[in-house]
Short mmCIF file of C-alpha atoms in Angstrom, two decimals:
data_model
loop_
_atom_site.label_atom_id
_atom_site.label_comp_id
_atom_site.label_asym_id
_atom_site.label_seq_id
_atom_site.Cartn_x
_atom_site.Cartn_y
_atom_site.Cartn_z
CA MET A 1 -48.96 98.29 170.95
CA LYS A 2 -46.43 100.52 169.24
CA ILE A 3 -44.11 103.03 170.90
CA ILE A 4 -42.91 105.94 168.79
CA SER A 5 -40.48 108.76 169.52
CA ILE A 6 -41.70 112.17 168.46
CA LYS A 7 -39.07 113.99 166.45
CA SER A 8 -39.04 117.75 165.92
CA ARG A 9 -40.45 117.43 162.40
CA GLN A 10 -43.43 115.47 163.78
CA TRP A 11 -44.18 117.74 166.75
CA GLU A 12 -46.76 119.95 165.00
CA GLN A 13 -48.59 116.88 163.70
CA TYR A 14 -48.86 115.24 167.14
CA ARG A 15 -48.99 118.33 169.38
CA ARG A 16 -52.78 118.79 169.49
CA PRO A 17 -53.61 115.07 170.00
CA ILE A 18 -51.00 114.87 172.79
CA LEU A 19 -52.38 117.97 174.52
CA ASN A 20 -55.94 116.63 174.26
CA PHE A 21 -54.84 113.29 175.71
CA VAL A 22 -52.99 114.97 178.60
CA LYS A 23 -55.90 117.30 179.35
CA ARG A 24 -58.27 114.32 179.48
CA HIS A 25 -56.11 111.92 181.53
CA ASP A 26 -53.71 113.96 183.72
CA LYS A 27 -55.33 113.94 187.16
CA ASP A 28 -52.52 115.73 189.02
CA ALA A 29 -53.95 119.19 189.63
CA ILE A 30 -50.84 120.49 191.42
CA ASN A 31 -48.10 119.26 189.07
CA SER A 32 -49.95 119.03 185.78
CA CYS A 33 -47.66 118.78 182.77
CA TYR A 34 -50.19 120.34 180.39
CA SER A 35 -48.76 123.88 180.58
CA TRP A 36 -45.21 122.63 180.06
CA LEU A 37 -46.23 120.57 177.01
CA PHE A 38 -48.30 123.50 175.72
CA ARG A 39 -45.18 125.70 175.73
CA LEU A 40 -42.95 122.96 174.26
CA LYS A 41 -41.77 123.87 170.75
CA LYS A 42 -40.20 121.64 168.16
CA HIS A 43 -36.72 123.13 168.68
CA HIS A 44 -36.85 121.96 172.32
CA LEU A 45 -36.85 118.35 171.08
CA HIS A 46 -33.29 118.93 169.81
CA GLN A 47 -32.03 119.67 173.34
CA PRO A 48 -30.17 116.83 175.06
CA GLY A 49 -32.34 115.01 177.56
CA THR A 50 -35.67 116.07 176.06
CA ALA A 51 -37.90 113.39 174.60
CA VAL A 52 -41.57 112.68 173.94
CA LYS A 53 -42.80 109.12 173.44
CA LEU A 54 -46.24 107.84 172.55
CA ALA A 55 -47.77 104.43 173.01
CA LEU A 56 -50.30 103.74 170.27
CA TRP A 57 -52.92 101.02 170.04
CA GLU A 58 -54.61 100.72 166.66
CA GLY A 59 -53.58 104.30 165.87
CA LYS A 60 -55.00 105.72 169.12
CA ILE A 61 -52.82 107.32 171.82
CA ILE A 62 -53.00 105.26 175.00
CA ALA A 63 -49.97 106.68 176.85
CA VAL A 64 -47.59 109.63 176.75
CA ALA A 65 -44.11 109.93 178.26
CA ALA A 66 -42.33 113.27 178.15
CA VAL A 67 -39.11 114.37 179.85
CA SER A 68 -36.98 117.48 179.88
CA ASP A 69 -33.38 117.54 181.15
CA TYR A 70 -33.50 113.73 181.46
CA GLY A 71 -36.48 114.09 183.80
CA THR A 72 -34.80 116.35 186.36
CA THR A 73 -36.84 119.40 185.31
CA HIS A 74 -40.02 117.81 183.93
CA SER A 75 -41.18 114.25 183.60
CA ALA A 76 -44.65 113.03 182.78
CA PHE A 77 -45.93 109.49 182.33
CA ILE A 78 -49.65 109.51 181.59
CA VAL A 79 -51.56 106.34 180.76
CA ALA A 80 -55.23 106.03 179.84
CA PRO A 81 -57.10 104.45 182.78
CA LYS A 82 -58.15 101.44 180.70
CA TYR A 83 -54.47 100.51 180.20
CA ILE A 84 -53.06 101.39 183.64
CA GLN A 85 -52.70 97.73 184.65
CA SER A 86 -50.75 96.82 181.51
CA HIS A 87 -46.98 97.01 181.07
CA ILE A 88 -47.10 100.23 179.04
CA GLN A 89 -45.34 102.33 181.68
CA ILE A 90 -42.53 99.76 181.91
CA HIS A 91 -42.04 99.88 178.14
CA LEU A 92 -42.06 103.69 178.16
CA PHE A 93 -39.47 103.85 180.96
CA THR A 94 -37.15 101.35 179.23
CA SER A 95 -37.59 103.05 175.87
CA LEU A 96 -36.60 106.43 177.34
CA ILE A 97 -33.59 104.90 179.09
CA ASP A 98 -32.52 103.21 175.83
CA ASP A 99 -32.76 106.51 173.92
CA LEU A 100 -31.39 108.93 176.52
CA GLY A 101 -29.06 106.68 178.53
CA VAL A 102 -30.50 108.00 181.79
CA CYS A 103 -33.97 108.93 182.99
CA TYR A 104 -35.28 110.48 186.22
CA THR A 105 -38.80 110.87 187.51
CA LYS A 106 -40.43 111.76 190.77
CA ILE A 107 -43.47 109.81 191.85
CA LYS A 108 -45.93 110.45 194.67
CA TYR A 109 -45.14 108.09 197.53
CA ASP A 110 -48.66 106.61 197.46
CA ASP A 111 -48.86 105.96 193.69
CA LYS A 112 -48.33 102.20 193.93
CA ASP A 113 -48.89 101.45 190.24
CA ARG A 114 -46.25 103.92 188.99
CA ILE A 115 -43.76 102.89 191.68
CA LYS A 116 -44.23 99.24 190.76
CA SER A 117 -43.78 100.01 187.05
CA ALA A 118 -40.66 102.08 187.71
CA LEU A 119 -39.09 99.30 189.77
CA GLN A 120 -39.99 96.64 187.18
CA ALA A 121 -38.38 98.81 184.49
CA GLY A 122 -35.13 98.82 186.47
CA LEU A 123 -35.34 102.29 188.00
CA VAL A 124 -34.00 102.77 191.52
CA CYS A 125 -35.50 104.93 194.25
CA PHE A 126 -32.68 107.04 195.68
CA ALA A 127 -34.18 110.14 197.34
CA TYR A 128 -37.36 111.79 198.49
CA LEU A 129 -38.60 115.34 198.80
CA ARG A 130 -41.52 117.19 200.32
CA GLY A 131 -43.31 119.19 197.65
CA GLU A 132 -46.19 121.63 197.65
CA ASN A 133 -48.97 121.00 200.18
CA ASP A 134 -46.60 118.70 202.13
CA GLN A 135 -46.89 116.03 199.41
CA ILE A 136 -44.03 113.51 199.56
CA TYR A 137 -42.36 112.44 196.31
CA LEU A 138 -39.81 109.70 195.63
CA TRP A 139 -37.01 110.26 193.09
CA PHE A 140 -36.30 107.36 190.75
CA GLY A 141 -33.39 107.03 188.36
CA GLY A 142 -32.69 104.56 185.58
CA GLY A 143 -29.78 103.93 183.27
CA HIS A 144 -26.58 105.80 184.14
CA TRP A 145 -28.13 107.84 186.95
CA HIS A 146 -26.30 109.59 189.76
CA THR A 147 -27.68 111.20 192.92
CA ASP A 148 -25.71 114.40 192.27
CA ASP A 149 -27.88 115.09 189.20
CA ILE A 150 -30.84 115.64 191.52
CA THR A 151 -29.31 116.87 194.77
CA GLU A 152 -27.44 119.69 193.03
CA LYS A 153 -30.69 120.98 191.52
CA GLU A 154 -32.53 120.68 194.84
CA ALA A 155 -29.87 122.59 196.80
#
């Protein structure tokens, strides 16, 4: 497995394969990240806190991690079902923290696999919120996180 960071000069090359992968594997109908990634342009990758990472296996995309504003605005971690039980999510979380210094994500309270991966990657659950359709989400932070980064946006 190889994890690569998508730079602005590579965005046009990888954009269509990433969008196809997300459309095929993102099962969250309410908070789908497809429209956000569709609108993402290469100049957005220069903004602090924005990153896109791919996990490749024999040249094939098996996972995508994308965050905006260090994950406070958008964060997506999508893994192909065949690889969900592997440590790919852990490697993506740690790779984002290494590059950005801090990473946030919100996870549905009943998504045991993602919660387990986040905790194994060193992220800490520090808050929760009730989203659309009374869905409960847990906020996780890794690296140099602080609760004020989230609570100020929520207020």
